[in-house]
PDB file of C-alpha atoms and ligand atoms in Angstrom:
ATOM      1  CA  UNK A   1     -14.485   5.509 -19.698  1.00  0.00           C
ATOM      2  CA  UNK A   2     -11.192   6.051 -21.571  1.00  0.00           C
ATOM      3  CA  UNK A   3      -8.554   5.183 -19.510  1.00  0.00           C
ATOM      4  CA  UNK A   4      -5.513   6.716 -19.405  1.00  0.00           C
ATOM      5  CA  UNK A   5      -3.409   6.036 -16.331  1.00  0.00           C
ATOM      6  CA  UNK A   6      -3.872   3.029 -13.679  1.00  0.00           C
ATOM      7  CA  UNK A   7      -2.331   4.007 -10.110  1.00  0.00           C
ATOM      8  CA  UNK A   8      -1.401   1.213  -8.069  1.00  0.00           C
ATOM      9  CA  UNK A   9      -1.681   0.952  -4.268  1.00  0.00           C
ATOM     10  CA  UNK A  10       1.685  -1.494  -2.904  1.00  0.00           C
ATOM     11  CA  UNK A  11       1.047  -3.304   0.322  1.00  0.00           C
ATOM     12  CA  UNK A  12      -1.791  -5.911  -0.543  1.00  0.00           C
ATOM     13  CA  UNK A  13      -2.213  -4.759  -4.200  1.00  0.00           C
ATOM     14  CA  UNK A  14       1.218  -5.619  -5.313  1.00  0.00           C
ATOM     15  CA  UNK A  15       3.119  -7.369  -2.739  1.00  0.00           C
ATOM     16  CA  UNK A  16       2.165  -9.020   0.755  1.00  0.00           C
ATOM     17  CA  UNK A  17       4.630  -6.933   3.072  1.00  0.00           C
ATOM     18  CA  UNK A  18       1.806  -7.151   5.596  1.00  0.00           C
ATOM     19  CA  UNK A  19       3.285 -10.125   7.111  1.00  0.00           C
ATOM     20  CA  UNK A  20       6.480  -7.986   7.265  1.00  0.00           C
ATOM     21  CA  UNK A  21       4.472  -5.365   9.111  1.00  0.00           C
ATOM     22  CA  UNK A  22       2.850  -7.403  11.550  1.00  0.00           C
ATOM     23  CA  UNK A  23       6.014  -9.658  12.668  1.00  0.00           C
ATOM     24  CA  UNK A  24       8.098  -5.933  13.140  1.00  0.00           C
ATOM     25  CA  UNK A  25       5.161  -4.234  15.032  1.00  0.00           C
ATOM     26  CA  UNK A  26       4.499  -7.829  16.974  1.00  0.00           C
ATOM     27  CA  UNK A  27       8.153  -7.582  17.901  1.00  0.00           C
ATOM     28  CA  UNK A  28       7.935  -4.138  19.534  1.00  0.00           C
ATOM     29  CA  UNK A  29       4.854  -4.848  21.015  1.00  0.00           C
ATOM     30  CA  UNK A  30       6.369  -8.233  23.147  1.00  0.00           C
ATOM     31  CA  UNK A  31       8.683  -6.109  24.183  1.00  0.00           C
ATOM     32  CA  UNK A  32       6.203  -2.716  25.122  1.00  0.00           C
ATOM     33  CA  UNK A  33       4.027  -6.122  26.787  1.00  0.00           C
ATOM     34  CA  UNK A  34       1.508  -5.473  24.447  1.00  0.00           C
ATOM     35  CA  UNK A  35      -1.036  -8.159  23.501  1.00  0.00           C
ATOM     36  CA  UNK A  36      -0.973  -7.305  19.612  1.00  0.00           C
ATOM     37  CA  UNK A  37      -2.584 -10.274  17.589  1.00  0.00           C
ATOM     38  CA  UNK A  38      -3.303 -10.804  13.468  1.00  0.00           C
ATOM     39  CA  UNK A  39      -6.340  -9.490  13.978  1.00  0.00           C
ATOM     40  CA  UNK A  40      -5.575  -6.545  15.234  1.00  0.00           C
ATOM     41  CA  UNK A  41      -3.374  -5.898  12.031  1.00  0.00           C
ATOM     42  CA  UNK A  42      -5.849  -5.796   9.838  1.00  0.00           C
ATOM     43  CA  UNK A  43      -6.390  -2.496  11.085  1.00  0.00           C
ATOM     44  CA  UNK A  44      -2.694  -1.207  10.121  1.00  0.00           C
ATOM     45  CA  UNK A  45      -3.292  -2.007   6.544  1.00  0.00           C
ATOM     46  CA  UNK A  46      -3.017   1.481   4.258  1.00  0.00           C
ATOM     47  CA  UNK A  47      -2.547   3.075   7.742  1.00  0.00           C
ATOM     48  CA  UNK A  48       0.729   5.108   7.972  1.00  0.00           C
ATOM     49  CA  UNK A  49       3.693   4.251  10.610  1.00  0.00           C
ATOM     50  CA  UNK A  50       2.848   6.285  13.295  1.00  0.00           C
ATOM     51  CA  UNK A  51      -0.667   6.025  13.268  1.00  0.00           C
ATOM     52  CA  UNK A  52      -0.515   2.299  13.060  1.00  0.00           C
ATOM     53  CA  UNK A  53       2.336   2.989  16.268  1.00  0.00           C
ATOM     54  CA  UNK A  54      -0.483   4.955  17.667  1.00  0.00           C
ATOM     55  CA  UNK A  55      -3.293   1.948  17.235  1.00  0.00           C
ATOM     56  CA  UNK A  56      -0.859  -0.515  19.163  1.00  0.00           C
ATOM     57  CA  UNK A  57      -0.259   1.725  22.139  1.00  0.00           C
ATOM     58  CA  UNK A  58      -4.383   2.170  22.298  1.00  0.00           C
ATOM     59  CA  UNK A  59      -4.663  -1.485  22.102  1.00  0.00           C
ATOM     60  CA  UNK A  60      -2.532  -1.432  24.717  1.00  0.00           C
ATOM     61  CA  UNK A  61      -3.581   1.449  26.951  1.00  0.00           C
ATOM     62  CA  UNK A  62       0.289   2.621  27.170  1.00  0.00           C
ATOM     63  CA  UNK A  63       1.185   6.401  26.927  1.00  0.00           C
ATOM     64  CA  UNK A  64       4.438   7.649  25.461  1.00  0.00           C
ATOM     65  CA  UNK A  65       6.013  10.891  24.273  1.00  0.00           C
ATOM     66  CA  UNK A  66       6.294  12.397  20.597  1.00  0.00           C
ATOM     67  CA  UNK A  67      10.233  11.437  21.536  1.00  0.00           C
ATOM     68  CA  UNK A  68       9.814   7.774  22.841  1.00  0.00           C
ATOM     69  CA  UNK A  69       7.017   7.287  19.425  1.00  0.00           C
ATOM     70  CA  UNK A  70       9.959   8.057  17.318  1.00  0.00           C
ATOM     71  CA  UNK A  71      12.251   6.146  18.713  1.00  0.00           C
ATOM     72  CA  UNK A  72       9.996   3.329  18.436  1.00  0.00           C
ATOM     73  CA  UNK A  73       8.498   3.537  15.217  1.00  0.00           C
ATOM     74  CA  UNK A  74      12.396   3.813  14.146  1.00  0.00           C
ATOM     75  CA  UNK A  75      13.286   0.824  15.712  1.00  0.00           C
ATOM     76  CA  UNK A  76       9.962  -0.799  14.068  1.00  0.00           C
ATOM     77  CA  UNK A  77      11.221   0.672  10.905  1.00  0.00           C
ATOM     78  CA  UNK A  78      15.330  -1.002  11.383  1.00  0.00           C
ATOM     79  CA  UNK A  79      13.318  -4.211  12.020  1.00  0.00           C
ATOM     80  CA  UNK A  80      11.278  -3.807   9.227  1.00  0.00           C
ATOM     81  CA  UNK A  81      13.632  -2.967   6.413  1.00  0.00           C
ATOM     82  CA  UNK A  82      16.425  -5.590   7.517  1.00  0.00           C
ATOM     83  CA  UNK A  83      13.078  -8.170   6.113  1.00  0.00           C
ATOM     84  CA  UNK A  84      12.311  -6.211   3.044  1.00  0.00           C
ATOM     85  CA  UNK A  85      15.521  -5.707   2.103  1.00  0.00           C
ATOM     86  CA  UNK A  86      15.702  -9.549   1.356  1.00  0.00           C
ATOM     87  CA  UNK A  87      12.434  -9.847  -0.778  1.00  0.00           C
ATOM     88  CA  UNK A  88      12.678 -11.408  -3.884  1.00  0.00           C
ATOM     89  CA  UNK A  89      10.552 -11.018  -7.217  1.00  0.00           C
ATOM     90  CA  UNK A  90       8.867 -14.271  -6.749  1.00  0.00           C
ATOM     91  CA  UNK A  91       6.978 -12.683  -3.897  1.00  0.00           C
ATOM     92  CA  UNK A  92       5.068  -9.836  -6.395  1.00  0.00           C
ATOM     93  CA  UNK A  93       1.083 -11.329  -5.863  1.00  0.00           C
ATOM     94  CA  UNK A  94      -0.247 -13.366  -8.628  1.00  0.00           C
ATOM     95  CA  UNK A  95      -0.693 -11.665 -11.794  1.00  0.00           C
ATOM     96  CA  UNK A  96       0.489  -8.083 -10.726  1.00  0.00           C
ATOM     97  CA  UNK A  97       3.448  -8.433 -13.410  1.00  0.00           C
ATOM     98  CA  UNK A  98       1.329  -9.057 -15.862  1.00  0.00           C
ATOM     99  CA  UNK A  99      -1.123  -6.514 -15.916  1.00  0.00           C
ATOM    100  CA  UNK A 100       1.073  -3.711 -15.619  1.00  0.00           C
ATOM    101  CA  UNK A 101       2.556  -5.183 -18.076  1.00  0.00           C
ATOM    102  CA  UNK A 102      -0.630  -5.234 -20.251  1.00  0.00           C
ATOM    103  CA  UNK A 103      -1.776  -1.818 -19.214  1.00  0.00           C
ATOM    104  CA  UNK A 104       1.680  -0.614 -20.663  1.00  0.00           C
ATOM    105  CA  UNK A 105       1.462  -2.066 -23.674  1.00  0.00           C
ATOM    106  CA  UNK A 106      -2.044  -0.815 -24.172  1.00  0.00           C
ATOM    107  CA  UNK A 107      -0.166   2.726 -23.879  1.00  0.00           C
ATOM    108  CA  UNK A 108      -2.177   3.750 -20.347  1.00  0.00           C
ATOM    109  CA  UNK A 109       0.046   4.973 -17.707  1.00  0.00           C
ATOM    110  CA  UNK A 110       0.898   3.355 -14.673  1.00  0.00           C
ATOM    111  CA  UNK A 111       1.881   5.407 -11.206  1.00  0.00           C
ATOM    112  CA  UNK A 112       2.403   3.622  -7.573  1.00  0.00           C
ATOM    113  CA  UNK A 113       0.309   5.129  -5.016  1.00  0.00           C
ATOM    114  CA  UNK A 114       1.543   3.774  -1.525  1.00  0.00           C
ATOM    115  CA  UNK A 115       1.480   5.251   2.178  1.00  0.00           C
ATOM    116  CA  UNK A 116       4.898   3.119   2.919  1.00  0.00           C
ATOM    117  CA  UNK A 117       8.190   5.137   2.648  1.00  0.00           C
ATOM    118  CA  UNK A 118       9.704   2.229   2.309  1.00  0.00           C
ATOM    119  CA  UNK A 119       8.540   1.453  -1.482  1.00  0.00           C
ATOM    120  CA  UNK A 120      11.361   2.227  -3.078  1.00  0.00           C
ATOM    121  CA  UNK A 121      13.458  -0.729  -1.789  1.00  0.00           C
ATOM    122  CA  UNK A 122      10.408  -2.721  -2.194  1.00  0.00           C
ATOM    123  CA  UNK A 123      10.149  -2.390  -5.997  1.00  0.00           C
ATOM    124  CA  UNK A 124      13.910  -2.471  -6.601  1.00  0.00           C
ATOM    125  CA  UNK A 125      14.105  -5.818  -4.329  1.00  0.00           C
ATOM    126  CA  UNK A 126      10.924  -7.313  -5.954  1.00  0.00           C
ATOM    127  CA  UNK A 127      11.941  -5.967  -9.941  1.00  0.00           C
ATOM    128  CA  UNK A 128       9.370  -3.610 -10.318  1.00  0.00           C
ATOM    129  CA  UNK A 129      10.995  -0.263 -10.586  1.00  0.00           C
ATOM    130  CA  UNK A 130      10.833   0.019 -14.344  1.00  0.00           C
ATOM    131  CA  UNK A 131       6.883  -0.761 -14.429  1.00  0.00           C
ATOM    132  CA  UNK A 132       5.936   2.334 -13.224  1.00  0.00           C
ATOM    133  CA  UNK A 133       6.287   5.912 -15.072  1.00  0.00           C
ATOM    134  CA  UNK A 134       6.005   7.735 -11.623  1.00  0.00           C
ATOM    135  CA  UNK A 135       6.488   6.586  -7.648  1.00  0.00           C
ATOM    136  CA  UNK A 136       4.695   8.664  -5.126  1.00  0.00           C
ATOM    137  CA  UNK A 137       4.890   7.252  -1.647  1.00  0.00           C
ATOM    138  CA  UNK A 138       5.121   8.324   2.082  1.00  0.00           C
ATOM    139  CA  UNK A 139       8.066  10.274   1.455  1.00  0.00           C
ATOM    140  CA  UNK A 140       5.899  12.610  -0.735  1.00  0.00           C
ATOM    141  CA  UNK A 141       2.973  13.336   1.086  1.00  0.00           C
ATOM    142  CA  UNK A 142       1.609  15.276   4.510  1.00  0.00           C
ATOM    143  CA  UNK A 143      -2.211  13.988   4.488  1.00  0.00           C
ATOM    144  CA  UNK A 144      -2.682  10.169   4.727  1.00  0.00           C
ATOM    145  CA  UNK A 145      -5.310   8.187   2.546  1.00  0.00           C
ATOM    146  CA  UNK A 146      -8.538   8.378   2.983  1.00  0.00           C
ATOM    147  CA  UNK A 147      -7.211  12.234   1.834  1.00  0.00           C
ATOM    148  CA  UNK A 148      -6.435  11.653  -2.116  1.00  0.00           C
ATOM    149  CA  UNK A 149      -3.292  13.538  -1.968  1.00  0.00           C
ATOM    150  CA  UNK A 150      -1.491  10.459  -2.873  1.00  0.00           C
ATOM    151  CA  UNK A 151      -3.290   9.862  -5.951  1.00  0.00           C
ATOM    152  CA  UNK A 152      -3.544  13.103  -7.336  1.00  0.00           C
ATOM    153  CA  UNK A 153       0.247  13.420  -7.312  1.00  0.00           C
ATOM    154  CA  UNK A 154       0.654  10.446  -8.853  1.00  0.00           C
ATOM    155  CA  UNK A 155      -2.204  11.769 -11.596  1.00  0.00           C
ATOM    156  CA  UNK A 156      -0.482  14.509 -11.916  1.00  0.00           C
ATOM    157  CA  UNK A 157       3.178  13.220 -12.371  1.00  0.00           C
ATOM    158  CA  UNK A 158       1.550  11.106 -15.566  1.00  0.00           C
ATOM    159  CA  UNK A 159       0.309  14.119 -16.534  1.00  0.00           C
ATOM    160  CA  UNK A 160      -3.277  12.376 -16.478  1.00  0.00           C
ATOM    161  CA  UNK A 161      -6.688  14.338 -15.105  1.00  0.00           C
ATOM    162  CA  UNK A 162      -7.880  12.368 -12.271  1.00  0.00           C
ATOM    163  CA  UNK A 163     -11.105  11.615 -14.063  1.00  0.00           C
ATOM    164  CA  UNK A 164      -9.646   9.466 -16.596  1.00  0.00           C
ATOM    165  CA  UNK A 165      -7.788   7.224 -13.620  1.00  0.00           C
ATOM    166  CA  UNK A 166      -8.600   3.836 -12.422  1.00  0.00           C
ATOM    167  CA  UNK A 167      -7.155   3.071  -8.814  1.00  0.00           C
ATOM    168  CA  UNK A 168      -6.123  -0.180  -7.649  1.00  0.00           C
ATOM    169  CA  UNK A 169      -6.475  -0.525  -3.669  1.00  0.00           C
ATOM    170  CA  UNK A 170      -6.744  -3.190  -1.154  1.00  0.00           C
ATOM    171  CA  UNK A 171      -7.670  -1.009   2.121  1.00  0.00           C
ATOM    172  CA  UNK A 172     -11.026   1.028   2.515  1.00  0.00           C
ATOM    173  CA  UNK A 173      -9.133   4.230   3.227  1.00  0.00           C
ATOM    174  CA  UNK A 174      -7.382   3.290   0.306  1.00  0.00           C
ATOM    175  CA  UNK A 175     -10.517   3.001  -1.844  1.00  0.00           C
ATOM    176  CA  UNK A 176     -11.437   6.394  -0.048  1.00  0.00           C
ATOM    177  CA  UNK A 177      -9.383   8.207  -0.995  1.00  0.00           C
ATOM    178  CA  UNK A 178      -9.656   7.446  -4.719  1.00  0.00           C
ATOM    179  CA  UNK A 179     -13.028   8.609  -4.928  1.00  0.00           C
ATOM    180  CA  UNK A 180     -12.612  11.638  -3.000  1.00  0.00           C
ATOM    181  CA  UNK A 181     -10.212  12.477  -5.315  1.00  0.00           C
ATOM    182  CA  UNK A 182     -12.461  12.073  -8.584  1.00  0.00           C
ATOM    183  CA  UNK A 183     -11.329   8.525  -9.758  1.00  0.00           C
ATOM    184  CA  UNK A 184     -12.279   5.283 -10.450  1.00  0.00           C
ATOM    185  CA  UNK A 185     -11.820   2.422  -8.210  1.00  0.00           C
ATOM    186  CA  UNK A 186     -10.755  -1.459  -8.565  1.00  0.00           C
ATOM    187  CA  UNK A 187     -10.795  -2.864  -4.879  1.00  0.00           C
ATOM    188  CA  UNK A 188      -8.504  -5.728  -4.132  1.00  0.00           C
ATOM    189  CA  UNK A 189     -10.341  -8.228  -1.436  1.00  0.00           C
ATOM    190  CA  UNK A 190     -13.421  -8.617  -0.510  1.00  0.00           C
ATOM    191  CA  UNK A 191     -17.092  -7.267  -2.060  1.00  0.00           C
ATOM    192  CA  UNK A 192     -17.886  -7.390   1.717  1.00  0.00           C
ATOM    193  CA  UNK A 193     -15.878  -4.923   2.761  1.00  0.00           C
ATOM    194  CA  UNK A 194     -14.543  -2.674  -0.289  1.00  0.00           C
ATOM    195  CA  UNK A 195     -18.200  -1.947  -0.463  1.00  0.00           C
ATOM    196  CA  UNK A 196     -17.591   1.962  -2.274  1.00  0.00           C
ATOM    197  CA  UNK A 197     -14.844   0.364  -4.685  1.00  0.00           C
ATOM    198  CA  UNK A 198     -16.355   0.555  -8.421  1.00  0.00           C
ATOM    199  CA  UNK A 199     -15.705  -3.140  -8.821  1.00  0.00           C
ATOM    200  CA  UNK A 200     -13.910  -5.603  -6.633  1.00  0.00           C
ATOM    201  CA  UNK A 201     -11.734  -8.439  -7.426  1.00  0.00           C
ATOM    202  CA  UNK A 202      -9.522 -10.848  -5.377  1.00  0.00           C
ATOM    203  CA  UNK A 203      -6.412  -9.737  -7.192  1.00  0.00           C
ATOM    204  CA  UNK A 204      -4.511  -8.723 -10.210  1.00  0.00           C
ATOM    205  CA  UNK A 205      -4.639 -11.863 -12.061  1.00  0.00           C
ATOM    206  CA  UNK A 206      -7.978 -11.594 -11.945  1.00  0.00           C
ATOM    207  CA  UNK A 207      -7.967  -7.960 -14.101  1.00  0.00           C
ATOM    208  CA  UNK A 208      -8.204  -7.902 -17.710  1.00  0.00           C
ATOM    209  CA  UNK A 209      -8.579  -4.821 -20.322  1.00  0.00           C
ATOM    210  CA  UNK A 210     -12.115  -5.360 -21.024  1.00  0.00           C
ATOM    211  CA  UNK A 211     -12.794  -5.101 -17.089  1.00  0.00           C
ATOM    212  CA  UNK A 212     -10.534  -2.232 -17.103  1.00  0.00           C
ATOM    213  CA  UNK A 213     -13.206  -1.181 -19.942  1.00  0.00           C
ATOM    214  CA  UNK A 214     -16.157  -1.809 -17.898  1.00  0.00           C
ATOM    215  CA  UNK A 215     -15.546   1.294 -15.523  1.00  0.00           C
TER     216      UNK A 215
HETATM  217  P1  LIG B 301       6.130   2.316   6.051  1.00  0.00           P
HETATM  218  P2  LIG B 301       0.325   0.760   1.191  1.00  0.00           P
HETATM  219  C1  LIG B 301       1.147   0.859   3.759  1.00  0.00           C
HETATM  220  O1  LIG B 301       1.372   0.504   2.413  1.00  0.00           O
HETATM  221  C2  LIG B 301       0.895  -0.391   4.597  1.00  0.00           C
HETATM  222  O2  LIG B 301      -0.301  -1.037   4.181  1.00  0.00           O
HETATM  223  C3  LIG B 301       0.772  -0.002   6.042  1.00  0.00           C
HETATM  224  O3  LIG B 301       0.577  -1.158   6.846  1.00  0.00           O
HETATM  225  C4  LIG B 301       2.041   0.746   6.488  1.00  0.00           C
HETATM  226  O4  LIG B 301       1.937   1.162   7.839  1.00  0.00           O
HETATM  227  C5  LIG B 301       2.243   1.955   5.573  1.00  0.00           C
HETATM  228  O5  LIG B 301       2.325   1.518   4.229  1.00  0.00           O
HETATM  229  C6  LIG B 301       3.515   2.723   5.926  1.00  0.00           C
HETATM  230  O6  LIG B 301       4.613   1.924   5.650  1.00  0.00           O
HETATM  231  O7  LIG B 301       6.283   2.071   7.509  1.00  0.00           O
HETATM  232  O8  LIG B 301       6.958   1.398   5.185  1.00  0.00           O
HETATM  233  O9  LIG B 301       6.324   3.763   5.685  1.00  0.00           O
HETATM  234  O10 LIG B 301      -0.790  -0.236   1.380  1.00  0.00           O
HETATM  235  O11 LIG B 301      -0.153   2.200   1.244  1.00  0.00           O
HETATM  236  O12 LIG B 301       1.160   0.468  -0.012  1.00  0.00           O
HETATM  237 MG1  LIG B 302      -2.537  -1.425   0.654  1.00  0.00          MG
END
């Protein structure tokens, strides 16, 4: 396959903002008396803010209105951003830096592909802005992943046919969503459970060009 753009997931893929996540939706949850645990967060990963709102009152068998979700998931999202807003670039995952940096240089483009509407403070905080040629996030899309809307906007703002992408993903709706939309897919985690990914690997620094080159 001849590469010719690489779209990156964020949460999990680039940086770890799950923690983030889970100690802003834990918060709200003590308060709502909901028992919301680690495990449980697994299941917010790649999921957008007011479905993973959504999973937490289920968990917890509470019903609110369209108004009182809001105003929740808003006070989730103050909590949220006063953490991210002090990231720092040492906290990009291990050898994300470096292979967008050697994608680059090999001349393939590179697009983020994240649910979070929060990834533009993300990359500024963590010194990625300028390592990717186009941002799509949650402030550009209606459908969540597993729909590929995502990632054909971001194939399309490199100017790239989705056929020649590779997609970088850490969360089976992730990974989803990628091949419904006609790409290629490099799951971040686990074999085990990225079971539709193309070929799995435990992280970026574990990605090289021929692997890319494998696909
Ligand atoms: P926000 P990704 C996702 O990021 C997270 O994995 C998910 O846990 C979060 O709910 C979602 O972003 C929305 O984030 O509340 O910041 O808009 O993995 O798609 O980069
Ligand atoms: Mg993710």
């Amino acid at each position: 396959m001849n590469i010719k753009a690489c779209l990156f997931d964020l949460d999990g893929v680039i940086v770890d903002t799950a923690v983030y996540h889970f100690k802003s939706w834990k918060r709200l949850a003590d308060e709502l008396g909901i028992n919301f645990t680690e495990h449980d967060n697994e299941r917010l990963k790649g999921v957008s803010r007011m479905r993973s709102l959504d999973i937490i009152l289920e968990i917890g068998n509470v019903t609110k209105t369209a108004a009182e979700k809001e105003a929740l998931a808003a006070r989730k999202n103050d909590w949220y951003t006063e953490m991210i807003n002090k990231m720092k670039p040492e906290e990009v995952l291990p050898g994300a830096r470096e292979f967008l940096d050697l994608v680059r240089k090999a001349g393939i483009k590179t697009a983020l592909g994240s649910a979070s509407k929060n990834s533009g403070i993300i990359l500024e905080k963590t010194g990625l802005t300028h390592y990717f040629d186009a941002i799509i996030d949650g402030n550009h899309v209606s459908k969540a992943k597993p729909d590929p809307e995502v990632f054909l906007k971001g194939a399309e703002a490199v100017n790239t046919q989705p056929a020649d992408c590779v997609v970088f993903e850490d969360a089976i709706a992730g990974v989803e969503a990628a091949l419904a939309g006609g790409m290629k897919v490099v799951g971040i985690g686990s074999p085990a459970i990225l079971t539709k990914a193309n070929l799995v690997v435990s992280g970026l620094d574990k990605m090289n060009l021929d692997k890319l080159n494998t696909l």
